[in-house]
């Protein structure tokens, strides 16, 4: 083997990118979540190619509408704030379906997740179809972080006609996903007792801005502020 060829093979190996979802990691998440599930029921929804992914279905009785909850990068459908949303929204009259989105290996870069957009759109499509079979006519999407990017791909590529609403506040507020606060950032701030406020639409109750700050001596430290882009001046 020549030196140039050996160098080329090393470079090719270093440039190897993920080839698809990490199903083994998905299974580990499912094995961790399902035995301890308290609220809702685990369901497995089949994609056209045959893969069955986990979703957590929590029915509201009576139900005003259904909400598909879409988590962020590399996590699962019962993680932190996602778990709280899927569990608490039924108390307000909204049935939830929290979907396991495709994930890569734990050490994969965020930029690599772009190749999963097609698979993500497929999952959102069959999740929507699942809720239609349950009789839901009004369906909304609530997404966070990378989940918002996946939802955007789905809506742009034909899914918009199936969805009545999409909420993705933190993703809208940040130019780059890695700058966005995670659900755990918000949860830890609330646990610490930091000052926080949310601005809602008076007609719909939809959250359009949030602010978190920490009181100091004769001053206040702004920790995070997120605002819908359409409202930014």
PDB file of C-alpha atoms in Angstrom:
ATOM      1  CA  UNK A   1       0.000   0.000   0.000  1.00  0.00           C
ATOM      2  CA  UNK A   2       1.414   3.385  -0.975  1.00  0.00           C
ATOM      3  CA  UNK A   3       1.698   6.215   1.526  1.00  0.00           C
ATOM      4  CA  UNK A   4      -0.828   8.324  -0.436  1.00  0.00           C
ATOM      5  CA  UNK A   5      -3.381   5.519  -0.491  1.00  0.00           C
ATOM      6  CA  UNK A   6      -2.973   4.847   3.218  1.00  0.00           C
ATOM      7  CA  UNK A   7      -3.452   8.557   3.938  1.00  0.00           C
ATOM      8  CA  UNK A   8      -6.588   8.633   1.774  1.00  0.00           C
ATOM      9  CA  UNK A   9      -8.077   5.681   3.644  1.00  0.00           C
ATOM     10  CA  UNK A  10      -7.398   7.313   6.993  1.00  0.00           C
ATOM     11  CA  UNK A  11      -9.084  10.510   5.836  1.00  0.00           C
ATOM     12  CA  UNK A  12     -12.066   8.569   4.514  1.00  0.00           C
ATOM     13  CA  UNK A  13     -12.418   6.789   7.832  1.00  0.00           C
ATOM     14  CA  UNK A  14     -12.308  10.051   9.783  1.00  0.00           C
ATOM     15  CA  UNK A  15     -14.933  11.563   7.471  1.00  0.00           C
ATOM     16  CA  UNK A  16     -17.407   8.729   8.055  1.00  0.00           C
ATOM     17  CA  UNK A  17     -20.776  10.131   9.017  1.00  0.00           C
ATOM     18  CA  UNK A  18     -23.740   8.440  10.720  1.00  0.00           C
ATOM     19  CA  UNK A  19     -25.724   6.314   8.276  1.00  0.00           C
ATOM     20  CA  UNK A  20     -29.105   6.437   9.994  1.00  0.00           C
ATOM     21  CA  UNK A  21     -30.975   6.329  13.295  1.00  0.00           C
ATOM     22  CA  UNK A  22     -29.394   4.495  16.209  1.00  0.00           C
ATOM     23  CA  UNK A  23     -32.147   1.923  16.845  1.00  0.00           C
ATOM     24  CA  UNK A  24     -30.148   0.272  19.630  1.00  0.00           C
ATOM     25  CA  UNK A  25     -30.050   3.558  21.524  1.00  0.00           C
ATOM     26  CA  UNK A  26     -33.797   3.985  20.995  1.00  0.00           C
ATOM     27  CA  UNK A  27     -34.356   0.522  22.482  1.00  0.00           C
ATOM     28  CA  UNK A  28     -32.245   1.389  25.519  1.00  0.00           C
ATOM     29  CA  UNK A  29     -34.365   4.493  26.066  1.00  0.00           C
ATOM     30  CA  UNK A  30     -37.562   2.430  25.731  1.00  0.00           C
ATOM     31  CA  UNK A  31     -36.295  -0.244  28.134  1.00  0.00           C
ATOM     32  CA  UNK A  32     -35.521   2.497  30.657  1.00  0.00           C
ATOM     33  CA  UNK A  33     -38.804   4.404  30.303  1.00  0.00           C
ATOM     34  CA  UNK A  34     -41.589   1.860  29.955  1.00  0.00           C
ATOM     35  CA  UNK A  35     -41.154  -0.173  33.169  1.00  0.00           C
ATOM     36  CA  UNK A  36     -41.502   2.920  35.364  1.00  0.00           C
ATOM     37  CA  UNK A  37     -44.202   4.733  33.379  1.00  0.00           C
ATOM     38  CA  UNK A  38     -46.862   6.187  35.686  1.00  0.00           C
ATOM     39  CA  UNK A  39     -48.873   8.456  33.380  1.00  0.00           C
ATOM     40  CA  UNK A  40     -50.010   7.318  29.934  1.00  0.00           C
ATOM     41  CA  UNK A  41     -49.449   4.154  27.937  1.00  0.00           C
ATOM     42  CA  UNK A  42     -46.557   3.055  25.723  1.00  0.00           C
ATOM     43  CA  UNK A  43     -47.518   2.364  22.123  1.00  0.00           C
ATOM     44  CA  UNK A  44     -45.339   1.283  19.232  1.00  0.00           C
ATOM     45  CA  UNK A  45     -46.116   2.857  15.866  1.00  0.00           C
ATOM     46  CA  UNK A  46     -44.846   1.292  12.660  1.00  0.00           C
ATOM     47  CA  UNK A  47     -43.107   3.229   9.921  1.00  0.00           C
ATOM     48  CA  UNK A  48     -43.564   2.194   6.271  1.00  0.00           C
ATOM     49  CA  UNK A  49     -40.165   0.465   6.336  1.00  0.00           C
ATOM     50  CA  UNK A  50     -41.202  -1.710   9.276  1.00  0.00           C
ATOM     51  CA  UNK A  51     -39.386  -0.047  12.185  1.00  0.00           C
ATOM     52  CA  UNK A  52     -41.627   0.409  15.221  1.00  0.00           C
ATOM     53  CA  UNK A  53     -40.850   3.396  17.429  1.00  0.00           C
ATOM     54  CA  UNK A  54     -42.032   4.160  20.948  1.00  0.00           C
ATOM     55  CA  UNK A  55     -44.648   6.816  21.644  1.00  0.00           C
ATOM     56  CA  UNK A  56     -46.293   7.669  24.968  1.00  0.00           C
ATOM     57  CA  UNK A  57     -50.053   8.107  24.618  1.00  0.00           C
ATOM     58  CA  UNK A  58     -51.929   9.948  27.365  1.00  0.00           C
ATOM     59  CA  UNK A  59     -55.639  10.436  26.825  1.00  0.00           C
ATOM     60  CA  UNK A  60     -57.630  13.358  28.183  1.00  0.00           C
ATOM     61  CA  UNK A  61     -61.280  12.782  29.035  1.00  0.00           C
ATOM     62  CA  UNK A  62     -62.947  14.795  27.696  1.00  0.00           C
ATOM     63  CA  UNK A  63     -60.408  15.960  25.144  1.00  0.00           C
ATOM     64  CA  UNK A  64     -60.370  19.325  23.385  1.00  0.00           C
ATOM     65  CA  UNK A  65     -57.692  18.283  20.881  1.00  0.00           C
ATOM     66  CA  UNK A  66     -54.553  16.163  20.563  1.00  0.00           C
ATOM     67  CA  UNK A  67     -50.933  17.313  20.858  1.00  0.00           C
ATOM     68  CA  UNK A  68     -47.870  15.578  19.408  1.00  0.00           C
ATOM     69  CA  UNK A  69     -44.923  16.330  21.708  1.00  0.00           C
ATOM     70  CA  UNK A  70     -41.526  16.351  19.970  1.00  0.00           C
ATOM     71  CA  UNK A  71     -38.347  16.217  22.065  1.00  0.00           C
ATOM     72  CA  UNK A  72     -34.922  17.659  21.314  1.00  0.00           C
ATOM     73  CA  UNK A  73     -31.523  16.317  20.357  1.00  0.00           C
ATOM     74  CA  UNK A  74     -30.628  12.769  21.369  1.00  0.00           C
ATOM     75  CA  UNK A  75     -33.162  12.266  24.163  1.00  0.00           C
ATOM     76  CA  UNK A  76     -36.462  10.437  24.715  1.00  0.00           C
ATOM     77  CA  UNK A  77     -40.226  11.152  24.892  1.00  0.00           C
ATOM     78  CA  UNK A  78     -40.401  11.293  28.699  1.00  0.00           C
ATOM     79  CA  UNK A  79     -37.359  13.497  29.284  1.00  0.00           C
ATOM     80  CA  UNK A  80     -37.520  16.428  31.741  1.00  0.00           C
ATOM     81  CA  UNK A  81     -39.857  19.182  30.480  1.00  0.00           C
ATOM     82  CA  UNK A  82     -41.068  16.941  27.630  1.00  0.00           C
ATOM     83  CA  UNK A  83     -42.269  14.443  30.228  1.00  0.00           C
ATOM     84  CA  UNK A  84     -43.971  17.199  32.206  1.00  0.00           C
ATOM     85  CA  UNK A  85     -45.745  18.524  29.115  1.00  0.00           C
ATOM     86  CA  UNK A  86     -47.017  15.152  27.969  1.00  0.00           C
ATOM     87  CA  UNK A  87     -48.240  14.361  31.495  1.00  0.00           C
ATOM     88  CA  UNK A  88     -49.742  17.753  32.402  1.00  0.00           C
ATOM     89  CA  UNK A  89     -51.461  18.767  29.161  1.00  0.00           C
ATOM     90  CA  UNK A  90     -54.170  16.069  29.559  1.00  0.00           C
ATOM     91  CA  UNK A  91     -55.207  17.763  32.819  1.00  0.00           C
ATOM     92  CA  UNK A  92     -55.973  20.840  30.695  1.00  0.00           C
ATOM     93  CA  UNK A  93     -58.023  18.770  28.243  1.00  0.00           C
ATOM     94  CA  UNK A  94     -55.401  17.869  25.614  1.00  0.00           C
ATOM     95  CA  UNK A  95     -54.540  14.289  24.734  1.00  0.00           C
ATOM     96  CA  UNK A  96     -50.795  13.884  24.154  1.00  0.00           C
ATOM     97  CA  UNK A  97     -48.678  11.599  22.017  1.00  0.00           C
ATOM     98  CA  UNK A  98     -45.007  12.041  22.897  1.00  0.00           C
ATOM     99  CA  UNK A  99     -42.955  10.535  20.097  1.00  0.00           C
ATOM    100  CA  UNK A 100     -39.503   8.972  20.135  1.00  0.00           C
ATOM    101  CA  UNK A 101     -37.738  10.882  17.393  1.00  0.00           C
ATOM    102  CA  UNK A 102     -34.718   9.388  15.593  1.00  0.00           C
ATOM    103  CA  UNK A 103     -31.443   9.686  17.483  1.00  0.00           C
ATOM    104  CA  UNK A 104     -27.787   9.189  16.687  1.00  0.00           C
ATOM    105  CA  UNK A 105     -24.994   7.911  18.907  1.00  0.00           C
ATOM    106  CA  UNK A 106     -24.414   9.913  22.074  1.00  0.00           C
ATOM    107  CA  UNK A 107     -21.206  11.450  20.698  1.00  0.00           C
ATOM    108  CA  UNK A 108     -22.737  12.537  17.362  1.00  0.00           C
ATOM    109  CA  UNK A 109     -22.567  16.217  16.461  1.00  0.00           C
ATOM    110  CA  UNK A 110     -25.748  18.266  16.249  1.00  0.00           C
ATOM    111  CA  UNK A 111     -24.920  19.018  12.608  1.00  0.00           C
ATOM    112  CA  UNK A 112     -25.198  15.296  11.808  1.00  0.00           C
ATOM    113  CA  UNK A 113     -28.882  15.232  12.715  1.00  0.00           C
ATOM    114  CA  UNK A 114     -29.830  16.852   9.431  1.00  0.00           C
ATOM    115  CA  UNK A 115     -29.660  13.469   7.728  1.00  0.00           C
ATOM    116  CA  UNK A 116     -32.475  12.229   9.985  1.00  0.00           C
ATOM    117  CA  UNK A 117     -34.994  14.793   8.712  1.00  0.00           C
ATOM    118  CA  UNK A 118     -36.683  12.347   6.344  1.00  0.00           C
ATOM    119  CA  UNK A 119     -37.049   9.685   9.015  1.00  0.00           C
ATOM    120  CA  UNK A 120     -38.340  12.292  11.479  1.00  0.00           C
ATOM    121  CA  UNK A 121     -40.966  13.488   8.994  1.00  0.00           C
ATOM    122  CA  UNK A 122     -42.069   9.914   8.452  1.00  0.00           C
ATOM    123  CA  UNK A 123     -42.549   9.423  12.187  1.00  0.00           C
ATOM    124  CA  UNK A 124     -44.569  12.617  12.511  1.00  0.00           C
ATOM    125  CA  UNK A 125     -46.757  11.561   9.597  1.00  0.00           C
ATOM    126  CA  UNK A 126     -47.585   8.137  11.062  1.00  0.00           C
ATOM    127  CA  UNK A 127     -48.033   9.670  14.537  1.00  0.00           C
ATOM    128  CA  UNK A 128     -50.585  12.058  13.052  1.00  0.00           C
ATOM    129  CA  UNK A 129     -52.301   9.142  11.302  1.00  0.00           C
ATOM    130  CA  UNK A 130     -52.390   7.249  14.615  1.00  0.00           C
ATOM    131  CA  UNK A 131     -54.240  10.136  16.275  1.00  0.00           C
ATOM    132  CA  UNK A 132     -56.631  10.382  13.328  1.00  0.00           C
ATOM    133  CA  UNK A 133     -57.582   6.730  13.883  1.00  0.00           C
ATOM    134  CA  UNK A 134     -58.405   7.676  17.467  1.00  0.00           C
ATOM    135  CA  UNK A 135     -60.887  10.229  16.148  1.00  0.00           C
ATOM    136  CA  UNK A 136     -58.950  13.450  16.724  1.00  0.00           C
ATOM    137  CA  UNK A 137     -59.698  16.145  14.170  1.00  0.00           C
ATOM    138  CA  UNK A 138     -57.617  18.907  15.767  1.00  0.00           C
ATOM    139  CA  UNK A 139     -53.923  18.116  16.200  1.00  0.00           C
ATOM    140  CA  UNK A 140     -51.131  20.433  17.354  1.00  0.00           C
ATOM    141  CA  UNK A 141     -47.361  20.008  17.547  1.00  0.00           C
ATOM    142  CA  UNK A 142     -45.252  21.147  20.506  1.00  0.00           C
ATOM    143  CA  UNK A 143     -41.527  20.892  19.849  1.00  0.00           C
ATOM    144  CA  UNK A 144     -38.247  21.821  21.479  1.00  0.00           C
ATOM    145  CA  UNK A 145     -34.699  22.338  20.272  1.00  0.00           C
ATOM    146  CA  UNK A 146     -33.772  19.881  17.472  1.00  0.00           C
ATOM    147  CA  UNK A 147     -37.375  18.716  17.520  1.00  0.00           C
ATOM    148  CA  UNK A 148     -38.417  22.119  16.168  1.00  0.00           C
ATOM    149  CA  UNK A 149     -36.031  21.716  13.240  1.00  0.00           C
ATOM    150  CA  UNK A 150     -37.466  18.270  12.497  1.00  0.00           C
ATOM    151  CA  UNK A 151     -41.030  19.610  12.713  1.00  0.00           C
ATOM    152  CA  UNK A 152     -40.135  22.452  10.381  1.00  0.00           C
ATOM    153  CA  UNK A 153     -38.867  19.952   7.787  1.00  0.00           C
ATOM    154  CA  UNK A 154     -42.081  17.957   8.129  1.00  0.00           C
ATOM    155  CA  UNK A 155     -44.336  20.984   7.721  1.00  0.00           C
ATOM    156  CA  UNK A 156     -42.382  22.395   4.774  1.00  0.00           C
ATOM    157  CA  UNK A 157     -42.474  19.050   2.982  1.00  0.00           C
ATOM    158  CA  UNK A 158     -46.187  18.408   2.986  1.00  0.00           C
ATOM    159  CA  UNK A 159     -47.218  17.956   6.600  1.00  0.00           C
ATOM    160  CA  UNK A 160     -48.722  21.400   7.128  1.00  0.00           C
ATOM    161  CA  UNK A 161     -52.179  20.286   6.026  1.00  0.00           C
ATOM    162  CA  UNK A 162     -52.343  17.730   8.842  1.00  0.00           C
ATOM    163  CA  UNK A 163     -51.445  20.031  11.728  1.00  0.00           C
ATOM    164  CA  UNK A 164     -53.554  22.812  13.238  1.00  0.00           C
ATOM    165  CA  UNK A 165     -50.870  24.495  15.354  1.00  0.00           C
ATOM    166  CA  UNK A 166     -47.132  24.427  16.041  1.00  0.00           C
ATOM    167  CA  UNK A 167     -45.453  25.808  19.177  1.00  0.00           C
ATOM    168  CA  UNK A 168     -41.643  26.094  19.241  1.00  0.00           C
ATOM    169  CA  UNK A 169     -40.773  29.165  21.292  1.00  0.00           C
ATOM    170  CA  UNK A 170     -37.151  28.639  22.270  1.00  0.00           C
ATOM    171  CA  UNK A 171     -36.181  27.473  18.780  1.00  0.00           C
ATOM    172  CA  UNK A 172     -37.778  30.582  17.258  1.00  0.00           C
ATOM    173  CA  UNK A 173     -35.878  32.868  19.606  1.00  0.00           C
ATOM    174  CA  UNK A 174     -32.375  31.559  18.838  1.00  0.00           C
ATOM    175  CA  UNK A 175     -30.416  31.856  15.634  1.00  0.00           C
ATOM    176  CA  UNK A 176     -28.487  28.677  16.496  1.00  0.00           C
ATOM    177  CA  UNK A 177     -29.973  25.696  18.318  1.00  0.00           C
ATOM    178  CA  UNK A 178     -26.965  25.284  20.605  1.00  0.00           C
ATOM    179  CA  UNK A 179     -27.645  28.741  22.052  1.00  0.00           C
ATOM    180  CA  UNK A 180     -31.186  27.826  23.098  1.00  0.00           C
ATOM    181  CA  UNK A 181     -31.988  27.036  26.711  1.00  0.00           C
ATOM    182  CA  UNK A 182     -32.904  23.411  27.356  1.00  0.00           C
ATOM    183  CA  UNK A 183     -35.919  22.322  29.409  1.00  0.00           C
ATOM    184  CA  UNK A 184     -33.541  21.449  32.260  1.00  0.00           C
ATOM    185  CA  UNK A 185     -32.210  25.028  32.231  1.00  0.00           C
ATOM    186  CA  UNK A 186     -35.739  26.283  32.864  1.00  0.00           C
ATOM    187  CA  UNK A 187     -36.549  23.597  35.422  1.00  0.00           C
ATOM    188  CA  UNK A 188     -33.378  24.184  37.459  1.00  0.00           C
ATOM    189  CA  UNK A 189     -34.002  27.944  37.447  1.00  0.00           C
ATOM    190  CA  UNK A 190     -37.542  27.469  38.721  1.00  0.00           C
ATOM    191  CA  UNK A 191     -36.329  25.053  41.413  1.00  0.00           C
ATOM    192  CA  UNK A 192     -33.775  27.659  42.485  1.00  0.00           C
ATOM    193  CA  UNK A 193     -36.545  30.209  42.927  1.00  0.00           C
ATOM    194  CA  UNK A 194     -35.397  32.623  40.230  1.00  0.00           C
ATOM    195  CA  UNK A 195     -37.787  35.324  39.078  1.00  0.00           C
ATOM    196  CA  UNK A 196     -39.652  34.304  35.927  1.00  0.00           C
ATOM    197  CA  UNK A 197     -42.478  35.660  33.809  1.00  0.00           C
ATOM    198  CA  UNK A 198     -44.336  34.545  30.679  1.00  0.00           C
ATOM    199  CA  UNK A 199     -46.282  36.723  28.230  1.00  0.00           C
ATOM    200  CA  UNK A 200     -49.330  35.074  26.674  1.00  0.00           C
ATOM    201  CA  UNK A 201     -51.710  35.944  23.861  1.00  0.00           C
ATOM    202  CA  UNK A 202     -54.926  37.189  25.514  1.00  0.00           C
ATOM    203  CA  UNK A 203     -57.123  35.481  22.901  1.00  0.00           C
ATOM    204  CA  UNK A 204     -55.478  32.045  22.740  1.00  0.00           C
ATOM    205  CA  UNK A 205     -53.314  31.782  25.848  1.00  0.00           C
ATOM    206  CA  UNK A 206     -50.297  30.880  23.689  1.00  0.00           C
ATOM    207  CA  UNK A 207     -46.924  31.775  25.208  1.00  0.00           C
ATOM    208  CA  UNK A 208     -45.146  34.429  23.105  1.00  0.00           C
ATOM    209  CA  UNK A 209     -42.282  35.424  25.416  1.00  0.00           C
ATOM    210  CA  UNK A 210     -40.526  34.246  28.576  1.00  0.00           C
ATOM    211  CA  UNK A 211     -37.984  35.851  30.898  1.00  0.00           C
ATOM    212  CA  UNK A 212     -35.879  34.393  33.729  1.00  0.00           C
ATOM    213  CA  UNK A 213     -33.767  36.550  36.053  1.00  0.00           C
ATOM    214  CA  UNK A 214     -31.888  36.320  39.352  1.00  0.00           C
ATOM    215  CA  UNK A 215     -32.260  38.953  42.058  1.00  0.00           C
ATOM    216  CA  UNK A 216     -29.073  40.508  43.400  1.00  0.00           C
ATOM    217  CA  UNK A 217     -28.241  43.273  45.850  1.00  0.00           C
ATOM    218  CA  UNK A 218     -29.708  46.436  44.306  1.00  0.00           C
ATOM    219  CA  UNK A 219     -29.637  44.774  40.873  1.00  0.00           C
ATOM    220  CA  UNK A 220     -31.075  41.972  38.823  1.00  0.00           C
ATOM    221  CA  UNK A 221     -29.189  39.547  36.583  1.00  0.00           C
ATOM    222  CA  UNK A 222     -30.980  38.636  33.363  1.00  0.00           C
ATOM    223  CA  UNK A 223     -30.442  34.922  32.756  1.00  0.00           C
ATOM    224  CA  UNK A 224     -32.576  34.343  29.664  1.00  0.00           C
ATOM    225  CA  UNK A 225     -35.204  36.024  27.551  1.00  0.00           C
ATOM    226  CA  UNK A 226     -36.962  34.349  24.630  1.00  0.00           C
ATOM    227  CA  UNK A 227     -39.403  36.059  22.305  1.00  0.00           C
ATOM    228  CA  UNK A 228     -41.221  35.030  19.158  1.00  0.00           C
ATOM    229  CA  UNK A 229     -39.317  36.284  16.136  1.00  0.00           C
ATOM    230  CA  UNK A 230     -42.424  37.808  14.602  1.00  0.00           C
ATOM    231  CA  UNK A 231     -42.669  40.042  17.670  1.00  0.00           C
ATOM    232  CA  UNK A 232     -39.042  41.118  17.730  1.00  0.00           C
ATOM    233  CA  UNK A 233     -38.327  44.687  16.792  1.00  0.00           C
TER     234      UNK A 233
END
